[in-house]
Coordinates of C-alpha atoms and ligand atoms in Angstrom, one line a residue:
M1 CA 81.4 75.5 96.1
Q2 CA 83.9 75.9 93.4
L3 CA 84.4 79.7 91.9
D4 CA 83.5 78.6 88.6
Q5 CA 79.9 77.5 89.8
L6 CA 79.8 79.9 92.3
D7 CA 80.2 83.1 90.3
P8 CA 80.5 81.9 86.5
S9 CA 81.0 85.9 85.7
M10 CA 84.3 86.4 87.7
W11 CA 85.3 82.8 86.9
Q12 CA 85.0 83.4 83.0
L13 CA 86.7 86.7 83.4
L14 CA 89.9 85.0 85.2
Q15 CA 89.8 82.6 82.5
A16 CA 89.6 85.0 79.5
E17 CA 92.8 87.1 81.6
N18 CA 94.9 83.3 81.5
R19 CA 94.1 82.8 78.0
R20 CA 95.2 86.8 77.6
Q21 CA 98.4 86.3 79.3
Q22 CA 99.0 82.7 77.4
D23 CA 98.2 84.1 74.0
T24 CA 100.5 87.2 74.2
L25 CA 103.5 88.5 75.0
T26 CA 104.5 90.7 78.1
L27 CA 107.2 92.9 77.0
I28 CA 106.5 95.7 79.6
P29 CA 109.5 95.8 81.6
S30 CA 107.9 96.1 84.9
E31 CA 105.6 93.0 84.3
N32 CA 106.6 89.2 85.2
H33 CA 104.9 85.8 85.6
T34 CA 105.0 84.8 89.0
S35 CA 105.2 80.9 89.8
S36 CA 102.4 78.7 91.0
A37 CA 104.0 78.6 94.1
V38 CA 104.2 82.4 94.9
L39 CA 100.4 82.6 93.5
R40 CA 99.5 79.6 95.8
A41 CA 101.0 81.7 98.8
L42 CA 98.6 84.9 97.7
S43 CA 95.4 82.9 97.9
S44 CA 96.0 81.7 101.1
V45 CA 94.3 82.2 104.3
L46 CA 96.7 84.6 105.5
S47 CA 94.8 86.9 103.3
D48 CA 91.8 86.7 105.9
K49 CA 94.4 87.8 108.8
Y50 CA 94.6 91.1 110.6
A51 CA 98.0 91.8 111.9
E52 CA 98.6 95.5 112.5
G53 CA 101.9 96.0 114.4
Y54 CA 104.9 94.0 113.8
P55 CA 106.0 90.4 114.6
G56 CA 105.9 90.1 118.8
K57 CA 103.8 93.5 118.9
R58 CA 100.4 92.8 117.1
Y59 CA 96.9 95.0 118.0
Y60 CA 95.0 91.4 117.3
P61 CA 95.2 88.2 119.0
G62 CA 95.7 85.0 116.7
N63 CA 98.7 86.4 115.1
E64 CA 101.2 83.5 116.3
I65 CA 101.5 82.2 112.6
A66 CA 101.7 85.5 111.0
D67 CA 104.5 86.9 113.3
Q68 CA 106.5 83.7 111.8
V69 CA 105.7 84.6 108.0
E70 CA 106.9 88.1 108.7
T71 CA 110.1 87.2 110.3
L72 CA 111.0 84.6 107.7
T73 CA 110.3 87.0 104.4
R74 CA 112.2 89.6 106.6
D75 CA 115.2 87.0 107.1
R76 CA 115.0 86.2 103.5
A77 CA 114.9 89.8 102.5
K78 CA 118.3 90.6 105.0
A79 CA 120.1 87.5 103.5
A80 CA 119.2 88.2 99.7
F81 CA 120.5 91.7 99.8
K82 CA 122.6 91.8 102.5
V83 CA 120.9 94.2 104.7
P84 CA 120.6 94.6 108.5
C85 CA 116.9 95.8 108.7
V86 CA 113.9 95.5 106.4
N87 CA 110.4 96.2 106.6
V88 CA 108.2 93.8 104.3
Q89 CA 104.6 95.8 104.9
P90 CA 104.4 98.5 102.2
Y91 CA 101.3 97.9 100.2
S92 CA 103.5 98.9 97.0
G93 CA 106.3 101.2 96.1
S94 CA 104.1 104.7 96.0
P95 CA 103.5 104.6 100.0
A96 CA 106.8 102.7 100.5
N97 CA 108.7 105.9 99.0
L98 CA 106.1 108.1 101.0
A99 CA 106.8 106.4 104.5
I100 CA 110.9 106.9 103.6
Y101 CA 110.4 110.8 102.9
S102 CA 108.1 111.2 106.0
A103 CA 110.5 109.3 108.2
V104 CA 113.4 111.2 107.3
L105 CA 112.4 114.3 106.2
E106 CA 110.3 117.3 107.8
P107 CA 107.3 118.6 105.2
G108 CA 109.0 121.3 103.2
Q109 CA 112.6 119.9 103.0
T110 CA 113.9 119.1 99.3
I111 CA 113.8 116.0 97.5
M112 CA 116.2 115.3 94.5
G113 CA 114.9 112.4 91.8
L114 CA 115.0 112.2 88.2
N115 CA 112.0 113.9 86.3
L116 CA 109.1 111.7 85.5
L117 CA 109.3 112.2 81.8
D118 CA 113.3 111.8 81.7
G119 CA 112.6 107.9 83.4
G120 CA 111.8 109.0 87.1
H121 CA 108.5 108.1 88.7
L122 CA 105.9 109.3 90.2
T123 CA 106.8 109.3 93.8
H124 CA 110.1 111.1 93.2
G125 CA 108.9 114.3 93.3
W126 CA 106.4 114.6 90.0
K127 CA 104.3 117.7 90.0
F128 CA 101.0 116.1 90.3
S129 CA 102.3 113.7 93.1
M130 CA 101.6 114.0 96.7
T131 CA 105.8 113.7 97.1
S132 CA 105.7 117.1 95.9
K133 CA 103.0 119.0 97.8
F134 CA 104.6 117.7 100.9
W135 CA 108.3 118.4 100.0
H136 CA 109.6 120.5 97.8
S137 CA 111.0 118.8 94.6
L138 CA 113.8 119.8 92.7
P139 CA 114.3 117.1 89.7
Y140 CA 117.3 116.0 87.5
H141 CA 117.4 115.3 84.2
M142 CA 118.9 113.1 81.6
T143 CA 121.7 114.1 78.9
A144 CA 121.1 114.2 75.3
D145 CA 122.7 111.0 75.0
G146 CA 120.3 109.3 77.7
R147 CA 122.4 109.0 80.6
I148 CA 121.7 110.4 84.0
D149 CA 123.2 113.8 84.5
L150 CA 125.4 113.8 87.4
D151 CA 126.8 117.1 86.8
E152 CA 123.3 118.4 87.0
V153 CA 123.1 116.3 90.1
R154 CA 125.7 117.5 91.9
R155 CA 125.5 121.3 90.9
L156 CA 121.6 120.8 92.1
A157 CA 122.6 119.5 95.2
K158 CA 125.5 121.6 96.3
E159 CA 123.3 124.7 95.8
H160 CA 119.9 123.3 97.5
K161 CA 121.3 120.9 100.2
P162 CA 118.6 118.5 99.6
G163 CA 117.5 116.4 102.5
I164 CA 117.0 113.2 100.5
I165 CA 118.7 112.3 96.6
I166 CA 116.8 109.4 94.9
C167 CA 118.4 107.1 92.6
G168 CA 116.8 104.5 90.2
G169 CA 113.8 105.0 88.0
T170 CA 111.1 103.6 85.4
A171 CA 112.7 103.8 81.9
I172 CA 116.4 103.9 82.8
P173 CA 118.4 101.4 80.2
R174 CA 121.3 101.7 81.5
A175 CA 123.4 100.8 84.7
I176 CA 122.7 103.2 88.1
P177 CA 125.8 104.8 88.9
F178 CA 125.4 104.2 93.0
K179 CA 129.1 105.4 93.6
E180 CA 128.7 108.6 92.0
F181 CA 125.4 109.3 93.7
A182 CA 126.9 108.3 97.1
E183 CA 129.8 111.0 96.6
I184 CA 127.5 113.7 96.2
A185 CA 124.6 113.0 98.6
D186 CA 127.7 112.4 101.4
E187 CA 129.4 115.8 100.2
V188 CA 126.2 118.0 101.1
G189 CA 124.9 115.8 103.9
A190 CA 121.7 114.1 102.3
Y191 CA 119.9 110.7 102.5
L192 CA 120.6 108.1 99.3
L193 CA 117.7 106.5 98.9
A194 CA 118.3 104.0 96.2
D195 CA 115.1 102.5 94.1
I196 CA 115.8 99.7 93.0
S197 CA 112.0 98.3 91.8
H198 CA 113.2 97.5 88.4
I199 CA 116.4 96.0 88.9
A200 CA 116.1 94.3 92.2
G201 CA 115.9 90.7 90.7
L202 CA 119.1 91.6 88.4
I203 CA 120.7 92.8 92.0
V204 CA 119.8 89.4 93.5
G205 CA 121.1 87.6 90.5
E206 CA 124.3 89.5 90.2
Q207 CA 123.5 91.2 86.9
H208 CA 123.6 94.7 88.7
Q209 CA 125.7 96.3 91.3
S210 CA 123.8 96.3 94.6
P211 CA 123.7 100.1 96.3
V212 CA 124.0 98.4 99.8
D213 CA 127.5 100.1 100.3
F214 CA 126.2 103.3 99.0
A215 CA 122.8 104.3 100.0
H216 CA 121.5 104.8 103.3
L217 CA 117.9 103.4 102.3
V218 CA 116.7 101.3 99.4
M219 CA 113.4 100.6 98.2
T220 CA 112.3 98.1 95.9
T221 CA 108.7 96.7 94.8
T222 CA 108.7 93.2 94.7
H223 CA 106.7 92.2 91.4
K224 CA 109.1 93.1 88.8
T225 CA 112.2 91.6 88.0
L226 CA 112.7 89.9 91.6
R227 CA 109.2 87.8 90.3
G228 CA 107.0 88.1 93.3
P229 CA 103.4 89.4 94.3
R230 CA 102.7 93.5 94.0
G231 CA 104.0 94.8 97.2
A232 CA 107.3 96.4 98.5
M233 CA 109.9 96.7 101.1
I234 CA 112.0 98.9 102.4
M235 CA 115.7 98.3 103.6
V236 CA 117.9 100.5 105.7
T237 CA 121.8 99.6 105.1
E238 CA 124.6 99.4 107.4
K239 CA 125.6 103.0 106.1
G240 CA 121.8 104.3 106.7
L241 CA 122.1 102.8 110.3
A242 CA 125.3 105.0 110.8
K243 CA 124.2 107.9 109.7
N244 CA 120.9 107.5 111.9
A245 CA 121.2 104.7 114.4
E246 CA 117.3 104.8 114.8
L247 CA 116.2 104.7 110.9
G248 CA 115.1 101.2 111.5
E249 CA 112.9 102.0 113.9
K250 CA 112.0 105.6 111.9
I251 CA 110.5 103.4 108.8
D252 CA 108.9 101.2 110.9
K253 CA 106.6 103.8 112.8
A254 CA 106.5 105.7 109.3
I255 CA 104.6 102.7 107.7
I256 CA 102.6 102.0 110.8
P257 CA 101.1 103.8 112.5
G258 CA 102.1 106.4 110.0
L259 CA 100.9 105.6 106.7
Q260 CA 99.5 101.9 106.8
G261 CA 96.7 99.8 108.7
G262 CA 97.1 95.9 109.0
P263 CA 99.6 94.2 106.4
H264 CA 98.4 92.2 103.8
L265 CA 99.9 88.9 105.2
N266 CA 99.5 87.0 101.9
T267 CA 101.3 89.1 100.1
I268 CA 104.0 89.0 102.6
A269 CA 104.1 85.1 102.5
G270 CA 104.3 85.5 98.3
I271 CA 107.2 88.1 98.8
G272 CA 108.9 85.3 101.2
V273 CA 108.3 82.6 98.7
A274 CA 109.6 85.0 95.5
L275 CA 112.8 85.4 97.8
H276 CA 113.4 81.6 98.3
E277 CA 113.0 81.3 94.9
A278 CA 115.3 84.2 94.2
M279 CA 118.3 82.6 96.2
Q280 CA 118.2 79.5 94.2
T281 CA 121.3 79.0 92.1
E282 CA 118.8 78.7 88.6
F283 CA 117.4 82.4 89.3
K284 CA 121.5 84.1 88.5
A285 CA 120.7 82.1 85.2
Y286 CA 117.3 83.7 84.7
A287 CA 118.7 87.0 85.6
Q288 CA 121.5 86.7 83.0
Q289 CA 119.2 85.6 80.5
I290 CA 117.3 88.6 80.9
V291 CA 120.1 91.0 80.1
E292 CA 121.5 89.3 77.4
N293 CA 118.0 88.7 76.0
A294 CA 117.8 92.9 76.5
K295 CA 120.8 93.0 74.7
T296 CA 120.1 90.8 71.9
L297 CA 116.4 92.8 71.0
A298 CA 118.2 95.9 71.4
Q299 CA 120.7 95.1 68.8
E300 CA 118.2 93.3 66.5
L301 CA 115.9 96.6 66.7
Q302 CA 119.0 98.8 65.9
A303 CA 120.1 96.4 63.0
Q304 CA 116.3 96.9 62.0
G305 CA 117.3 100.7 61.8
F306 CA 115.7 102.0 65.0
K307 CA 117.0 104.3 67.4
L308 CA 117.1 103.5 70.9
I309 CA 117.9 106.0 74.0
S310 CA 121.3 105.7 75.0
G311 CA 121.9 103.5 72.2
G312 CA 121.3 100.3 73.9
T313 CA 121.2 98.8 77.4
D314 CA 122.8 97.1 80.3
N315 CA 119.9 95.9 81.9
H316 CA 116.4 94.3 81.2
L317 CA 114.9 97.6 79.7
I318 CA 115.0 99.4 76.2
L319 CA 113.8 102.6 75.2
M320 CA 112.9 103.1 71.7
D321 CA 113.1 106.7 70.4
L322 CA 110.8 107.0 67.7
S323 CA 110.6 111.0 67.2
Y324 CA 112.8 110.6 64.3
T325 CA 109.6 109.6 62.6
G326 CA 107.3 112.1 63.6
I327 CA 106.1 113.1 66.9
G328 CA 103.7 111.1 69.3
R329 CA 104.7 107.7 67.6
G330 CA 104.5 105.8 71.0
T331 CA 100.6 106.7 70.6
F332 CA 100.2 104.4 66.9
L333 CA 103.1 101.7 67.8
D334 CA 101.7 100.4 71.3
P335 CA 98.1 99.8 70.5
A336 CA 99.4 98.5 66.7
L337 CA 101.5 95.6 68.6
E338 CA 98.9 95.0 71.2
Q339 CA 97.0 94.4 68.4
I340 CA 99.3 91.5 67.0
G341 CA 99.8 90.2 70.6
L342 CA 102.9 91.8 72.1
C343 CA 102.4 94.4 75.2
A344 CA 105.2 97.0 75.3
N345 CA 104.2 100.2 76.3
R346 CA 104.1 104.0 74.9
N347 CA 106.4 105.7 77.1
T348 CA 108.4 109.3 77.2
I349 CA 111.6 109.8 76.0
P350 CA 113.8 112.3 77.3
N351 CA 113.4 115.7 76.1
D352 CA 110.4 114.3 74.6
P353 CA 109.1 116.8 71.5
S354 CA 105.4 115.4 72.4
S355 CA 103.3 115.1 75.7
P356 CA 103.1 112.6 78.3
F357 CA 99.7 111.3 76.9
Y358 CA 101.0 111.0 73.2
P359 CA 104.7 110.0 73.9
S360 CA 107.5 109.4 71.3
G361 CA 108.9 106.2 72.7
L362 CA 108.3 102.9 73.4
R363 CA 109.4 101.0 76.4
L364 CA 110.3 97.2 76.0
G365 CA 111.8 94.7 78.7
T366 CA 112.5 90.9 78.6
P367 CA 111.7 89.7 82.4
A368 CA 108.4 88.5 81.4
A369 CA 109.4 86.6 78.3
T370 CA 112.7 85.3 79.8
T371 CA 110.8 83.6 82.8
R372 CA 108.8 81.7 79.5
G373 CA 112.0 80.6 78.1
L374 CA 112.6 83.1 75.2
K375 CA 116.0 83.3 74.0
A376 CA 118.0 84.9 71.5
P377 CA 116.2 83.4 68.4
E378 CA 113.2 84.4 69.6
M379 CA 114.2 88.0 70.3
K380 CA 115.2 88.0 66.8
Q381 CA 112.0 87.2 66.0
I382 CA 110.1 90.0 68.4
A383 CA 112.1 92.3 67.0
D384 CA 111.0 91.2 63.5
W385 CA 107.7 91.8 64.3
I386 CA 108.4 95.1 65.6
T387 CA 110.0 96.1 62.9
Q388 CA 106.7 94.7 60.5
T389 CA 104.3 96.4 62.7
A390 CA 106.2 99.8 62.6
S391 CA 106.5 99.8 58.8
H392 CA 102.9 99.1 58.8
I393 CA 101.5 102.0 60.7
K394 CA 104.2 104.4 59.1
G395 CA 101.7 106.7 57.3
W396 CA 99.5 107.7 60.5
Q397 CA 101.1 111.0 61.9
L398 CA 99.9 112.5 64.9
P399 CA 98.2 116.3 64.2
E400 CA 99.1 119.3 65.9
D401 CA 95.3 120.3 66.3
K402 CA 94.0 118.8 69.3
T403 CA 90.8 117.7 67.9
A404 CA 92.1 116.6 64.5
R405 CA 94.2 114.5 66.9
L406 CA 91.5 112.7 68.7
A407 CA 89.7 112.0 65.3
L408 CA 92.7 110.7 64.1
I409 CA 93.5 108.1 66.9
K410 CA 89.7 107.1 67.2
D411 CA 89.9 106.3 63.3
F412 CA 93.3 104.6 63.8
K413 CA 91.9 102.5 67.1
A414 CA 89.0 101.6 64.8
R415 CA 91.1 100.4 61.7
L416 CA 93.1 98.2 64.2
K417 CA 90.2 96.1 64.3
T418 CA 89.1 95.4 60.7
D419 CA 92.4 95.8 58.9
S420 CA 92.9 91.7 58.3
W421 CA 97.0 92.3 58.0
Y422 CA 97.2 92.4 62.3
T423 CA 94.9 89.1 62.6
G424 CA 97.5 87.3 60.2
L425 CA 100.6 88.3 62.3
N426 CA 98.5 87.9 65.9
S427 CA 97.6 84.3 64.5
E428 CA 101.4 83.7 64.3
V429 CA 102.4 85.3 68.0
K430 CA 99.5 83.1 69.5
Q431 CA 100.8 80.2 67.9
F432 CA 104.4 81.0 68.6
C433 CA 103.1 81.7 72.7
Q434 CA 101.8 78.2 72.6
R435 CA 105.6 77.0 72.6
F436 CA 105.8 78.8 75.9
P437 CA 103.6 78.0 78.6
I438 CA 103.4 80.7 81.4
P439 CA 104.6 78.4 84.7
G440 CA 102.1 79.9 87.0
L441 CA 99.4 78.6 84.7
E442 CA 100.5 75.2 84.4
T443 CA 99.2 74.0 86.9
Ligands
DSN1 N1 104.1 101.5 87.0 C1 105.9 101.0 87.1 C2 106.4 100.9 85.7 O1 105.8 100.5 84.8 O2 107.5 101.0 85.7 C3 106.5 101.5 88.2 O3 105.7 102.2 89.4

């Protein structure tokens, strides 16, 4: 029976989400729109199959095809990133990072990652993440001008001799200096892990340097600029194998039996399809356009008077610093933009004068919009909508007092629903979006 007849309630929700995505613009830099081919693989019957183990060594029968699916995806990943070993089974980036640390470190050893509030990731050692309970976390930071503080990385590494240094993060608008990180890691004998989750598609599309000659290990999620399903991959480089010839086996064992059970074969097939797409010549043009769009959007925002962390972008991501207009301004701009149909997320900025829950920045990215075919003129339009919205809400200021703060935010959110100014702009955005269909929804 068809889903709409079997379960109309769920069907209607799925239809509503299709409409929401079509009628709004995704500007969250970690999101993208997968192709109908990737979605097709994701909804295949591979979802029903257990395949604990690895190709040729499974704990269940019936895995002849599963073995070929996993091997094909692994081979594509090896070719796309030019690495000798890849594990495509991690359920997402968080368990992938946990598996890496457990493969190469003893409990209690030191890990060094970029502080979460400066643009790192929870699993790079944030104080409330398991990664800082099992290992000793020593975060490094951004400089005042929004660049990674390599002097601090070097000083901390020399003093504390970490077992692993992690480079990469979630809100870094500039190129990651892999070579400089490698020099520091090599000097102190640490593993270097490049977490390229945000920029994997830019690397395959040759718009960002690859970490493969510099890092021992590379981890990426598969759904951001790479435009695949939600999943992750761990890669071991030649340099990694030179440091530890058993690194590939160690990573495989850390995933299963160390951390996970049966792999999600439908996701692995979807990753394989996404990698196939990423290795076509059109993907390079896509990656190039992502960066061009981000640069245009950054310039337009600056021309409107906005301040950006690091003064611009080298990649797909822009971090707006709203702190000069008051503290915690992301708390207002994020829902106000959502009300007109633009989804960008509030985010902390380095040295945020506010708190993570009421951050002073807004994070924007162009991967999803570029998938829909937006180019420079549309980036100008988006900058104009952001400017109008920021101006419309400029009177709202976050009170210091916690009770007053909660009351004011409640009031602000209620006003979003009743203020007809938003309805006007929302219709404009909706109409604009009709010109740019989401590829996966076309069929
Ligand atoms: N949540 C992701 C991001 O938005 O960057 C990182 O895992």
